[in-house]
CSV table of C-alpha atoms in Angstrom, one decimal:
chain,number,residue,atom,x,y,z
A,1,MET,CA,-16.6,-9.2,-5.2
A,2,VAL,CA,-17.2,-7.1,-8.3
A,3,HIS,CA,-16.2,-8.4,-11.6
A,4,ALA,CA,-16.8,-6.9,-15.0
A,5,GLY,CA,-15.9,-8.9,-18.0
A,6,GLY,CA,-12.7,-10.7,-18.6
A,7,HIS,CA,-11.6,-12.7,-21.6
A,8,ASN,CA,-9.5,-15.3,-20.1
A,9,SER,CA,-9.2,-17.2,-16.9
A,10,PRO,CA,-6.1,-18.4,-15.1
A,11,GLY,CA,-6.5,-21.8,-16.5
A,12,SER,CA,-6.5,-20.6,-20.1
A,13,ASN,CA,-2.9,-19.3,-20.1
A,14,PRO,CA,-0.5,-21.6,-22.0
A,15,ASN,CA,1.8,-22.0,-19.1
A,16,PRO,CA,0.1,-20.7,-16.0
A,17,THR,CA,2.4,-22.4,-13.5
A,18,HIS,CA,5.6,-20.8,-14.7
A,19,MET,CA,6.2,-17.1,-13.9
A,20,ASN,CA,8.0,-15.1,-16.5
A,21,LYS,CA,11.3,-13.9,-15.0
A,22,PHE,CA,11.4,-10.6,-16.9
A,23,ALA,CA,7.9,-9.7,-15.7
A,24,PHE,CA,8.9,-10.6,-12.2
A,25,GLY,CA,12.1,-8.5,-12.4
A,26,CYS,CA,10.1,-5.5,-13.7
A,27,ALA,CA,7.6,-5.7,-10.9
A,28,VAL,CA,10.4,-5.9,-8.3
A,29,VAL,CA,12.1,-2.8,-9.8
A,30,ALA,CA,8.7,-0.9,-9.8
A,31,SER,CA,8.1,-1.9,-6.2
A,32,ILE,CA,11.3,-0.2,-5.1
A,33,ILE,CA,9.3,3.0,-5.0
A,34,SER,CA,7.1,1.3,-2.3
A,35,ILE,CA,10.2,0.5,-0.2
A,36,ILE,CA,11.0,4.2,-0.2
A,37,PHE,CA,7.5,5.1,1.0
A,38,GLY,CA,7.5,2.3,3.7
A,39,TYR,CA,11.0,3.4,4.9
A,40,ASP,CA,9.7,7.0,5.3
A,41,THR,CA,6.7,5.7,7.3
A,42,GLY,CA,8.8,3.5,9.6
A,43,VAL,CA,11.7,5.8,10.1
A,44,MET,CA,9.4,8.8,11.1
A,45,SER,CA,7.9,6.8,13.9
A,46,GLY,CA,11.2,6.9,15.7
A,47,ALA,CA,12.8,10.0,14.2
A,48,ARG,CA,10.0,12.2,15.5
A,49,ILE,CA,11.4,11.9,19.0
A,50,PHE,CA,14.9,12.9,18.0
A,51,ILE,CA,13.6,15.7,15.7
A,52,GLN,CA,11.6,17.2,18.6
A,53,ASP,CA,14.5,17.1,21.0
A,54,ASP,CA,17.0,18.6,18.4
A,55,LEU,CA,14.8,21.4,16.9
A,56,LYS,CA,13.0,22.2,20.2
A,57,ILE,CA,9.6,22.0,18.6
A,58,ASN,CA,6.3,21.4,20.5
A,59,ASP,CA,3.9,18.5,20.2
A,60,ASN,CA,1.5,20.4,17.9
A,61,GLN,CA,4.4,21.1,15.4
A,62,VAL,CA,5.3,17.4,15.5
A,63,GLU,CA,1.7,16.4,14.7
A,64,VAL,CA,1.6,18.8,11.8
A,65,LEU,CA,4.9,17.4,10.5
A,66,MET,CA,3.5,13.9,10.7
A,67,GLY,CA,0.1,14.7,9.3
A,68,ILE,CA,1.2,16.9,6.4
A,69,LEU,CA,2.4,13.8,4.5
A,70,ASN,CA,-1.1,12.5,4.0
A,71,LEU,CA,-2.4,15.8,2.8
A,72,CYS,CA,0.3,16.1,0.2
A,73,ALA,CA,-0.1,12.4,-0.7
A,74,LEU,CA,-3.8,13.1,-1.4
A,75,VAL,CA,-2.7,15.8,-3.9
A,76,GLY,CA,-0.1,13.4,-5.4
A,77,SER,CA,-2.5,10.5,-5.8
A,78,LEU,CA,-5.2,12.6,-7.6
A,79,THR,CA,-2.5,13.9,-9.9
A,80,ALA,CA,-0.8,10.6,-10.5
A,81,GLY,CA,-3.6,9.0,-12.4
A,82,LYS,CA,-3.8,11.6,-15.1
A,83,THR,CA,0.0,11.9,-15.2
A,84,SER,CA,0.4,8.2,-15.8
A,85,ASP,CA,-2.2,8.3,-18.6
A,86,VAL,CA,-0.3,11.1,-20.3
A,87,ILE,CA,3.4,10.3,-19.9
A,88,GLY,CA,3.1,6.5,-19.3
A,89,ARG,CA,3.5,4.2,-16.3
A,90,ARG,CA,7.3,3.9,-16.6
A,91,TYR,CA,8.0,7.7,-16.6
A,92,THR,CA,5.5,8.2,-13.8
A,93,ILE,CA,7.6,5.8,-11.7
A,94,ALA,CA,10.7,7.7,-12.7
A,95,LEU,CA,9.0,11.0,-11.7
A,96,SER,CA,7.9,9.5,-8.3
A,97,SER,CA,11.5,8.4,-7.7
A,98,VAL,CA,12.8,11.9,-8.4
A,99,ILE,CA,10.2,13.5,-6.1
A,100,PHE,CA,11.2,11.1,-3.3
A,101,LEU,CA,14.9,11.8,-3.9
A,102,VAL,CA,14.4,15.5,-3.6
A,103,GLY,CA,12.2,15.2,-0.5
A,104,SER,CA,14.8,12.8,1.2
A,105,VAL,CA,17.7,15.2,0.5
A,106,VAL,CA,15.8,18.2,1.8
A,107,MET,CA,14.6,16.3,5.0
A,108,GLY,CA,18.1,15.0,5.6
A,109,TYR,CA,19.5,18.5,5.3
A,110,GLY,CA,16.7,20.0,7.5
A,111,PRO,CA,18.5,22.8,9.4
A,112,ASN,CA,15.2,24.0,10.9
A,113,TYR,CA,11.5,23.1,11.1
A,114,ALA,CA,10.4,25.1,8.0
A,115,VAL,CA,12.9,23.3,5.7
A,116,LEU,CA,11.9,19.9,7.2
A,117,MET,CA,8.3,20.7,6.5
A,118,VAL,CA,9.1,21.5,2.8
A,119,GLY,CA,10.9,18.2,2.5
A,120,ARG,CA,8.0,16.4,4.1
A,121,CYS,CA,5.5,18.0,1.7
A,122,ILE,CA,7.7,17.0,-1.3
A,123,ALA,CA,7.9,13.4,0.0
A,124,GLY,CA,4.2,13.4,0.5
A,125,VAL,CA,3.5,14.1,-3.2
A,126,GLY,CA,5.9,11.2,-4.0
A,127,VAL,CA,3.9,8.9,-1.6
A,128,GLY,CA,0.7,9.7,-3.6
A,129,PHE,CA,2.4,8.8,-6.8
A,130,ALA,CA,4.0,5.7,-5.5
A,131,LEU,CA,0.9,4.2,-3.9
A,132,MET,CA,-1.0,4.5,-7.2
A,133,ILE,CA,1.6,3.6,-9.9
A,134,ALA,CA,3.5,0.6,-8.4
A,135,PRO,CA,0.4,-1.7,-8.1
A,136,VAL,CA,-1.0,-0.5,-11.5
A,137,TYR,CA,2.2,-1.1,-13.4
A,138,SER,CA,2.7,-4.6,-11.7
A,139,ALA,CA,-0.9,-5.5,-12.6
A,140,GLU,CA,-0.5,-4.4,-16.2
A,141,ILE,CA,2.6,-6.5,-16.9
A,142,ALA,CA,1.5,-9.6,-15.0
A,143,SER,CA,-0.3,-12.6,-16.6
A,144,ALA,CA,-3.7,-13.4,-15.1
A,145,SER,CA,-2.4,-16.5,-13.3
A,146,HIS,CA,0.3,-14.5,-11.4
A,147,ARG,CA,-1.3,-11.1,-11.2
A,148,GLY,CA,-2.1,-11.5,-7.5
A,149,PHE,CA,1.5,-12.3,-6.7
A,150,LEU,CA,3.1,-9.5,-8.7
A,151,THR,CA,0.5,-6.9,-7.7
A,152,SER,CA,1.0,-7.7,-4.0
A,153,LEU,CA,4.8,-7.0,-4.3
A,154,PRO,CA,4.4,-3.2,-3.7
A,155,GLU,CA,2.6,-3.9,-0.4
A,156,LEU,CA,5.3,-6.4,0.6
A,157,CYS,CA,7.9,-3.7,-0.2
A,158,ILE,CA,6.1,-1.2,1.9
A,159,SER,CA,6.3,-3.5,4.8
A,160,LEU,CA,10.0,-4.2,4.1
A,161,GLY,CA,10.6,-0.4,4.0
A,162,ILE,CA,8.8,0.0,7.3
A,163,LEU,CA,11.0,-2.7,8.8
A,164,LEU,CA,14.1,-1.0,7.4
A,165,GLY,CA,12.9,2.3,8.9
A,166,TYR,CA,12.6,0.6,12.3
A,167,VAL,CA,16.1,-0.9,12.0
A,168,SER,CA,17.4,2.6,11.0
A,169,ASN,CA,15.9,4.1,14.1
A,170,TYR,CA,17.6,1.5,16.2
A,171,CYS,CA,21.0,1.8,14.6
A,172,PHE,CA,21.2,5.6,14.1
A,173,GLY,CA,19.4,6.4,17.3
A,174,LYS,CA,22.7,5.8,19.1
A,175,LEU,CA,24.5,8.6,17.2
A,176,ALA,CA,24.8,12.2,18.1
A,177,LEU,CA,21.4,13.9,18.2
A,178,LYS,CA,22.0,16.3,15.3
A,179,LEU,CA,23.4,13.6,13.1
A,180,GLY,CA,21.3,10.6,13.9
A,181,TRP,CA,17.8,11.7,12.7
A,182,ARG,CA,19.3,13.4,9.6
A,183,LEU,CA,20.9,10.1,8.5
A,184,MET,CA,17.7,8.3,9.2
A,185,LEU,CA,15.7,10.6,6.8
A,186,GLY,CA,18.4,11.1,4.2
A,187,LEU,CA,19.1,7.4,3.6
A,188,ALA,CA,15.8,7.2,1.7
A,189,ALA,CA,17.7,8.8,-1.2
A,190,ILE,CA,19.7,5.6,-1.8
A,191,PRO,CA,16.8,3.4,-3.1
A,192,SER,CA,15.7,6.4,-5.2
A,193,MET,CA,19.0,6.3,-7.0
A,194,ILE,CA,18.9,2.5,-7.3
A,195,LEU,CA,15.4,2.8,-8.9
A,196,ALA,CA,16.8,5.4,-11.3
A,197,PHE,CA,19.2,2.8,-12.8
A,198,GLY,CA,16.5,0.1,-12.7
A,199,ILE,CA,14.1,2.2,-14.8
A,200,LEU,CA,16.6,2.1,-17.7
A,201,LYS,CA,15.8,-1.7,-18.1
A,202,MET,CA,12.1,-1.5,-17.5
A,203,PRO,CA,9.7,-1.5,-20.5
A,204,GLU,CA,6.6,0.6,-20.7
A,205,SER,CA,3.3,-1.1,-19.8
A,206,PRO,CA,2.0,-2.8,-22.9
A,207,ARG,CA,-1.5,-1.9,-21.9
A,208,TRP,CA,-0.7,1.8,-21.8
A,209,LEU,CA,1.0,1.5,-25.2
A,210,VAL,CA,-2.1,-0.1,-26.7
A,211,MET,CA,-4.2,2.8,-25.3
A,212,GLN,CA,-1.8,5.1,-27.2
A,213,GLY,CA,-2.2,3.1,-30.4
A,214,ARG,CA,1.4,2.0,-30.3
A,215,LEU,CA,0.5,-1.6,-31.1
A,216,GLU,CA,3.8,-2.9,-32.5
A,217,GLU,CA,5.7,-1.7,-29.4
A,218,ALA,CA,3.1,-3.4,-27.2
A,219,LYS,CA,3.5,-6.6,-29.1
A,220,LYS,CA,7.3,-6.7,-28.6
A,221,ILE,CA,6.9,-6.1,-24.9
A,222,MET,CA,4.2,-8.8,-24.6
A,223,VAL,CA,6.7,-11.3,-26.0
A,224,LEU,CA,9.2,-10.3,-23.3
A,225,ILE,CA,6.8,-10.7,-20.4
A,226,SER,CA,5.2,-13.9,-21.7
A,227,ASN,CA,6.5,-17.4,-21.6
A,228,THR,CA,5.6,-18.3,-25.2
A,229,GLU,CA,4.6,-16.5,-28.4
A,230,GLU,CA,1.2,-18.1,-28.2
A,231,GLU,CA,0.6,-16.7,-24.7
A,232,ALA,CA,1.9,-13.3,-25.8
A,233,GLU,CA,-0.5,-13.3,-28.8
A,234,GLU,CA,-3.5,-14.4,-26.6
A,235,ARG,CA,-2.8,-11.7,-24.0
A,236,PHE,CA,-2.4,-9.1,-26.7
A,237,ARG,CA,-5.8,-9.9,-28.2
A,238,ASP,CA,-7.3,-9.7,-24.7
A,239,ILE,CA,-5.8,-6.3,-24.2
A,240,LEU,CA,-7.1,-5.1,-27.5
A,241,ALA,CA,-10.6,-6.3,-26.7
A,242,ALA,CA,-10.5,-4.7,-23.2
A,243,ALA,CA,-9.3,-1.4,-24.7
A,244,GLU,CA,-11.9,-1.6,-27.5
A,245,ILE,CA,-9.3,-1.4,-30.2
A,246,GLU,CA,-9.0,-3.4,-33.5
A,247,GLU,CA,-5.8,-5.1,-34.4
A,248,ASP,CA,-5.2,-2.5,-37.1
A,249,GLY,CA,-5.3,0.2,-34.4
A,250,ALA,CA,-8.8,1.5,-35.1
A,251,VAL,CA,-10.9,2.4,-32.1
A,252,LYS,CA,-14.1,0.4,-31.9
A,253,ALA,CA,-16.1,2.9,-29.9
A,254,VAL,CA,-15.3,6.4,-28.7
A,255,GLY,CA,-15.9,6.7,-25.0
A,256,ARG,CA,-16.5,9.7,-22.8
A,257,GLY,CA,-13.9,11.4,-20.8
A,258,VAL,CA,-12.4,9.3,-18.1
A,259,TRP,CA,-13.5,11.4,-15.1
A,260,ARG,CA,-17.0,11.8,-16.6
A,261,GLU,CA,-17.3,8.0,-17.2
A,262,LEU,CA,-15.8,7.2,-13.8
A,263,VAL,CA,-17.4,9.7,-11.4
A,264,ILE,CA,-19.8,12.2,-13.0
A,265,ASN,CA,-22.0,9.9,-15.1
A,266,PRO,CA,-20.9,6.3,-14.6
A,267,THR,CA,-22.7,3.3,-15.9
A,268,PRO,CA,-24.2,0.9,-13.3
A,269,ALA,CA,-21.3,-1.5,-13.7
A,270,VAL,CA,-18.6,1.2,-13.4
A,271,ARG,CA,-20.4,2.7,-10.4
A,272,LEU,CA,-20.4,-0.7,-8.6
A,273,ILE,CA,-16.7,-1.1,-9.4
A,274,LEU,CA,-15.9,2.3,-8.0
A,275,ILE,CA,-17.8,1.6,-4.8
A,276,ALA,CA,-16.0,-1.7,-4.4
A,277,ALA,CA,-12.6,-0.1,-4.9
A,278,VAL,CA,-13.3,2.9,-2.6
A,279,GLY,CA,-14.9,0.6,-0.1
A,280,ILE,CA,-12.0,-1.7,0.3
A,281,HIS,CA,-9.6,1.2,0.8
A,282,PHE,CA,-12.0,2.7,3.4
A,283,PHE,CA,-12.3,-0.4,5.4
A,284,GLU,CA,-8.6,-1.2,5.3
A,285,HIS,CA,-8.1,1.7,7.7
A,286,ALA,CA,-11.5,1.5,9.4
A,287,THR,CA,-10.2,-1.7,11.0
A,288,GLY,CA,-7.8,0.5,13.0
A,289,ILE,CA,-4.4,-1.0,11.8
A,290,GLU,CA,-2.7,2.4,12.4
A,291,ALA,CA,-4.0,2.4,16.0
A,292,VAL,CA,-2.3,-0.9,16.7
A,293,VAL,CA,1.0,-0.4,14.7
A,294,LEU,CA,1.4,3.2,15.8
A,295,TYR,CA,0.8,2.6,19.5
A,296,SER,CA,2.3,-0.9,19.9
A,297,PRO,CA,5.2,0.7,21.8
A,298,LYS,CA,2.7,2.0,24.4
A,299,ILE,CA,1.4,-1.6,24.8
A,300,PHE,CA,4.9,-2.9,25.2
A,301,GLU,CA,5.7,-0.2,27.7
A,302,LYS,CA,2.7,-1.1,29.8
A,303,ALA,CA,4.0,-4.7,29.8
A,304,GLY,CA,7.2,-3.6,31.5
A,305,VAL,CA,9.4,-2.9,28.4
A,306,THR,CA,10.8,0.5,29.5
A,307,SER,CA,14.2,0.6,27.8
A,308,LYS,CA,14.3,2.7,24.7
A,309,ASP,CA,16.4,0.1,22.9
A,310,LYS,CA,14.1,-2.8,23.8
A,311,LEU,CA,11.0,-0.7,22.8
A,312,LEU,CA,12.6,-0.1,19.4
A,313,LEU,CA,13.4,-3.8,19.1
A,314,ALA,CA,9.8,-4.7,20.0
A,315,THR,CA,8.7,-2.3,17.3
A,316,VAL,CA,11.0,-4.0,14.8
A,317,GLY,CA,9.3,-7.3,15.8
A,318,VAL,CA,6.0,-5.8,14.7
A,319,GLY,CA,7.5,-4.8,11.3
A,320,LEU,CA,9.0,-8.2,10.9
A,321,THR,CA,5.7,-9.9,11.6
A,322,LYS,CA,4.0,-7.7,9.0
A,323,ALA,CA,6.7,-8.4,6.3
A,324,VAL,CA,6.8,-12.2,6.9
A,325,LEU,CA,3.0,-12.6,6.7
A,326,ILE,CA,2.7,-10.5,3.6
A,327,VAL,CA,5.4,-12.8,1.9
A,328,ILE,CA,3.1,-15.8,2.8
A,329,ALA,CA,0.1,-13.9,1.4
A,330,THR,CA,1.8,-13.2,-2.0
A,331,PHE,CA,2.1,-17.0,-2.6
A,332,LEU,CA,-1.5,-17.7,-1.5
A,333,LEU,CA,-3.3,-15.0,-3.4
A,334,ASP,CA,-3.5,-16.8,-6.8
A,335,LYS,CA,-4.0,-20.2,-5.2
A,336,VAL,CA,-6.5,-19.7,-2.4
A,337,GLY,CA,-8.3,-16.7,-3.8
A,338,ARG,CA,-9.0,-13.1,-2.6
A,339,ARG,CA,-12.3,-13.7,-0.8
A,340,LYS,CA,-11.1,-16.7,1.4
A,341,LEU,CA,-8.0,-14.7,2.4
A,342,LEU,CA,-10.0,-11.6,3.2
A,343,LEU,CA,-12.5,-13.6,5.3
A,344,THR,CA,-9.6,-15.3,7.2
A,345,SER,CA,-7.9,-12.0,7.6
A,346,THR,CA,-10.8,-9.9,8.9
A,347,GLY,CA,-12.2,-12.7,11.0
A,348,GLY,CA,-8.8,-13.0,12.8
A,349,MET,CA,-8.6,-9.2,13.2
A,350,VAL,CA,-12.1,-9.3,14.9
A,351,PHE,CA,-10.8,-11.9,17.4
A,352,ALA,CA,-7.4,-10.1,18.0
A,353,SER,CA,-9.0,-6.6,18.4
A,354,THR,CA,-11.5,-8.0,20.9
A,355,SER,CA,-8.8,-9.7,23.0
A,356,LEU,CA,-6.6,-6.5,22.8
A,357,ALA,CA,-9.5,-4.4,24.1
A,358,ILE,CA,-10.0,-6.9,26.9
A,359,GLY,CA,-6.3,-7.0,27.8
A,360,LEU,CA,-5.9,-3.2,27.9
A,361,THR,CA,-9.1,-2.8,29.9
A,362,MET,CA,-8.0,-5.3,32.5
A,363,VAL,CA,-4.5,-3.8,32.8
A,364,HIS,CA,-5.9,-0.3,33.3
A,365,ARG,CA,-8.6,-1.2,35.9
A,366,PHE,CA,-6.8,-4.0,37.8
A,367,GLY,CA,-3.1,-3.2,37.5
A,368,ARG,CA,-0.3,-5.2,36.1
A,369,LEU,CA,-2.0,-8.6,35.7
A,370,VAL,CA,0.6,-10.8,34.0
A,371,TRP,CA,-2.0,-12.6,31.8
A,372,ALA,CA,-3.6,-9.4,30.7
A,373,LEU,CA,-0.2,-7.9,29.8
A,374,ARG,CA,0.7,-11.0,27.8
A,375,LEU,CA,-2.7,-11.0,26.2
A,376,SER,CA,-2.2,-7.4,25.1
A,377,ILE,CA,1.2,-8.0,23.5
A,378,VAL,CA,0.1,-11.3,21.8
A,379,SER,CA,-3.1,-9.6,20.5
A,380,ALA,CA,-1.2,-6.7,19.0
A,381,TYR,CA,1.1,-9.1,17.1
A,382,THR,CA,-1.8,-11.3,16.1
A,383,PHE,CA,-3.8,-8.3,14.8
A,384,VAL,CA,-0.9,-7.2,12.6
A,385,ALA,CA,-0.4,-10.8,11.4
A,386,PHE,CA,-4.0,-11.3,10.3
A,387,PHE,CA,-4.1,-7.9,8.6
A,388,SER,CA,-0.9,-8.8,6.7
A,389,ILE,CA,-2.2,-12.1,5.5
A,390,GLY,CA,-5.2,-10.7,3.7
A,391,LEU,CA,-6.6,-7.2,3.9
A,392,GLY,CA,-3.2,-5.4,3.7
A,393,PRO,CA,-2.0,-6.8,0.4
A,394,ILE,CA,-5.4,-7.6,-1.2
A,395,THR,CA,-6.6,-4.0,-1.0
A,396,TRP,CA,-3.9,-2.9,-3.4
A,397,VAL,CA,-4.2,-6.0,-5.6
A,398,TYR,CA,-8.0,-5.6,-5.9
A,399,SER,CA,-8.1,-1.9,-6.6
A,400,SER,CA,-5.5,-2.1,-9.3
A,401,GLU,CA,-7.0,-5.0,-11.2
A,402,ILE,CA,-10.8,-4.4,-10.9
A,403,PHE,CA,-11.1,-1.3,-13.2
A,404,PRO,CA,-11.4,-1.6,-17.0
A,405,LEU,CA,-8.2,-0.7,-18.8
A,406,ARG,CA,-9.2,2.8,-19.9
A,407,LEU,CA,-10.2,3.7,-16.3
A,408,ARG,CA,-7.5,1.9,-14.4
A,409,ALA,CA,-5.0,4.6,-13.6
A,410,GLN,CA,-7.4,7.3,-12.5
A,411,GLY,CA,-9.7,4.8,-10.8
A,412,ALA,CA,-6.8,3.5,-8.8
A,413,SER,CA,-5.8,7.1,-7.9
A,414,ILE,CA,-9.3,7.7,-6.4
A,415,GLY,CA,-8.8,4.6,-4.2
A,416,VAL,CA,-5.4,5.9,-3.1
A,417,ALA,CA,-7.0,9.3,-2.2
A,418,VAL,CA,-9.6,7.6,0.0
A,419,ASN,CA,-6.8,5.5,1.5
A,420,ARG,CA,-4.8,8.6,2.5
A,421,ILE,CA,-7.9,10.3,3.9
A,422,MET,CA,-8.7,7.3,6.1
A,423,ASN,CA,-5.1,6.9,7.2
A,424,ALA,CA,-5.0,10.5,8.4
A,425,THR,CA,-8.4,10.2,10.1
A,426,VAL,CA,-7.6,7.0,12.0
A,427,TYR,CA,-4.2,8.5,12.9
A,428,GLU,CA,-5.9,11.6,14.3
A,429,PHE,CA,-8.5,9.7,16.3
A,430,SER,CA,-5.8,7.4,17.7
A,431,ASP,CA,-3.5,10.3,18.6
A,432,ASN,CA,-6.2,12.1,20.5
A,433,TYR,CA,-6.5,9.1,22.8
A,434,GLU,CA,-2.7,8.4,23.2
A,435,ASP,CA,-2.7,9.1,26.9
A,436,ASP,CA,-6.3,8.2,27.6
A,437,HIS,CA,-6.4,4.5,28.7
A,438,ASP,CA,-10.2,4.2,28.6
A,439,GLY,CA,-10.3,6.0,25.3
A,440,ARG,CA,-7.9,3.7,23.7
A,441,CYS,CA,-9.9,0.7,24.8
A,442,VAL,CA,-13.1,2.3,23.3
A,443,LEU,CA,-11.2,2.9,20.1
A,444,HIS,CA,-10.2,-0.8,19.8
A,445,VAL,CA,-13.9,-1.7,20.3
A,446,ARG,CA,-14.8,0.7,17.4
A,447,TRP,CA,-12.1,-0.8,15.2
A,448,ASN,CA,-13.5,-4.2,16.0
A,449,ARG,CA,-16.8,-3.0,14.6
A,450,GLY,CA,-15.1,-2.0,11.4
A,451,CYS,CA,-13.6,-5.5,11.1
A,452,SER,CA,-17.0,-7.0,11.7
A,453,VAL,CA,-18.6,-5.0,9.0
A,454,VAL,CA,-15.9,-6.1,6.5
A,455,VAL,CA,-16.5,-9.8,7.5
A,456,LEU,CA,-20.3,-9.3,7.0
A,457,LEU,CA,-19.9,-7.6,3.6
A,458,LEU,CA,-17.5,-10.3,2.4
A,459,TYR,CA,-19.7,-13.1,3.6
A,460,VAL,CA,-22.8,-11.8,1.8
A,461,ALA,CA,-20.9,-11.0,-1.3
A,462,GLY,CA,-21.3,-14.5,-2.6
A,463,ASP,CA,-18.6,-16.6,-4.4
A,464,GLU,CA,-15.4,-14.9,-5.3
A,465,ARG,CA,-15.5,-13.0,-8.5
A,466,SER,CA,-12.1,-11.3,-8.6
A,467,ALA,CA,-10.8,-9.5,-11.6
A,468,ILE,CA,-8.0,-12.1,-12.0
A,469,GLY,CA,-8.8,-12.6,-15.6
A,470,ARG,CA,-9.2,-9.0,-16.6
A,471,ASP,CA,-6.7,-7.2,-18.9
C-alpha cells in the first residue's frame, strides 16, 4: 500500500490503548449522516415495488428513479471537497444533514413521479456530501492508534442504515399502499434532525483549523480529543509539520492550487497516492457486491422462498450479516492491519463468487437440486460477509487517511466520485441481466475476476504501509 510520510507511529502515542471518549462520540455523531444514506439505499430496494404499484409507473421510470441518485451523488461528491475546505468539516456535515432532510421530506410527500424525482435528486447530492465528509472528519479527529476504528464507523453506520431500511420495508409494507412507501422514505428525516442537535456539541476538525491558521482553537480541541496534554501537544506538532506551518502560524512553503497539485500536475508521490485511492474505490465495486446484495432476493426465490414477507426477512438477514461483520472489522483494523484484512476479504470473495456461479449454473441447467440451492444461498451470505470484514470498511478508511492534509478533502471527493460511477455501472450491468439466468452466472464469473485482480495487487504490494501514522 502507498504511504507518504508520517511523523508518528501507533506505538508512539502516550496512551495508545485507551480511546478518547469525546473523539469517539464526535465520530459517532458524524457517522449519523452515513446512517441516513444507508437507510435510503436499503429502503428503496423494497419501496420501489410499492412506488411502482401506487404511481403506475413503468420499469424504465423506476430504473431512472433508482439511477438518478448516483448521478446526483457524483455532483455532490465533487462539490463536497471544496465546500469542506471553505466552510469547514463541521458545517459541511450540517449542510449534508439539511440536504438529506429536505430530500426525505420531498420524497415522503411525493404526490407524483416528478416530485419524487426532485426529492431523489436532492437526496443524491446529500449522498455525495455524506460519503466524503464522514470518513474525513472521523480520520481528522482520531489518534493514529485508533484511526482505523473511528474511520470505519461511517461504513458501519451505512450498513446499519441499510438494515434499518430493510426492517422499514418489512414493517411498513403491511400498511395501505399510498401510506406505506411514503412513511418508508419520510422516516429518513428523523436521523437528520437528531444530527442537527448533535452538531451543536461537535468541535471543528483541528486539522482544518490549522490549515486556516486558527492555531489556538486547534490546540484547545486537540486537548479535548486526546487523553493527555502531552499527547495533544505531540499530535498538534505532527499536524503543523504535515500542514507545513510553523508554530507561530507562518507557512513554511506556499504550495500550488489543490486541484493543480492533485490532478493536473501532481508530484510522483501524489500521483501514486491518487492512483491507490481511486483504485481501491474502483475495485470495491468491480468485485460485484451490488450484484449479490441487489439480487439476493432472486437467489432466495429460486431456493423456494416465495412469500413476500419471507423474502424481505431473508434480505434483512443479508443486511444483518453485513452489519455484524463490519462491527468485527472495526475492532480488527488497528490490530491486524489493513493489508491482512484485505487479503482475507478478497480471497474469501473469490471463493464465494466461484461457488455462487457454480450453484446458479447448476440450478438453471439441472433444476431444483437441493445442494445447489443451498450452495447459492450460503455463497451469497458468505460473499457479503467477506466483503464486510475487509474491502467494505477499509476502502473508506484508506482513502480518507492516505492523502496529505492539504489534499485530503478534495482527494477523498475524487475517490467518492469514482465510487459512485462504479456503483452505477455495476448496478446497470446487473440489472440488464436480472431475468437472464446464464447472464447472471457469467456476471458472477466476471466479478470473480475483479476479486482475483484485487488479491493479486495486494499480494504483490509488499508489506503493509498504511497511512496509520499520518496526520
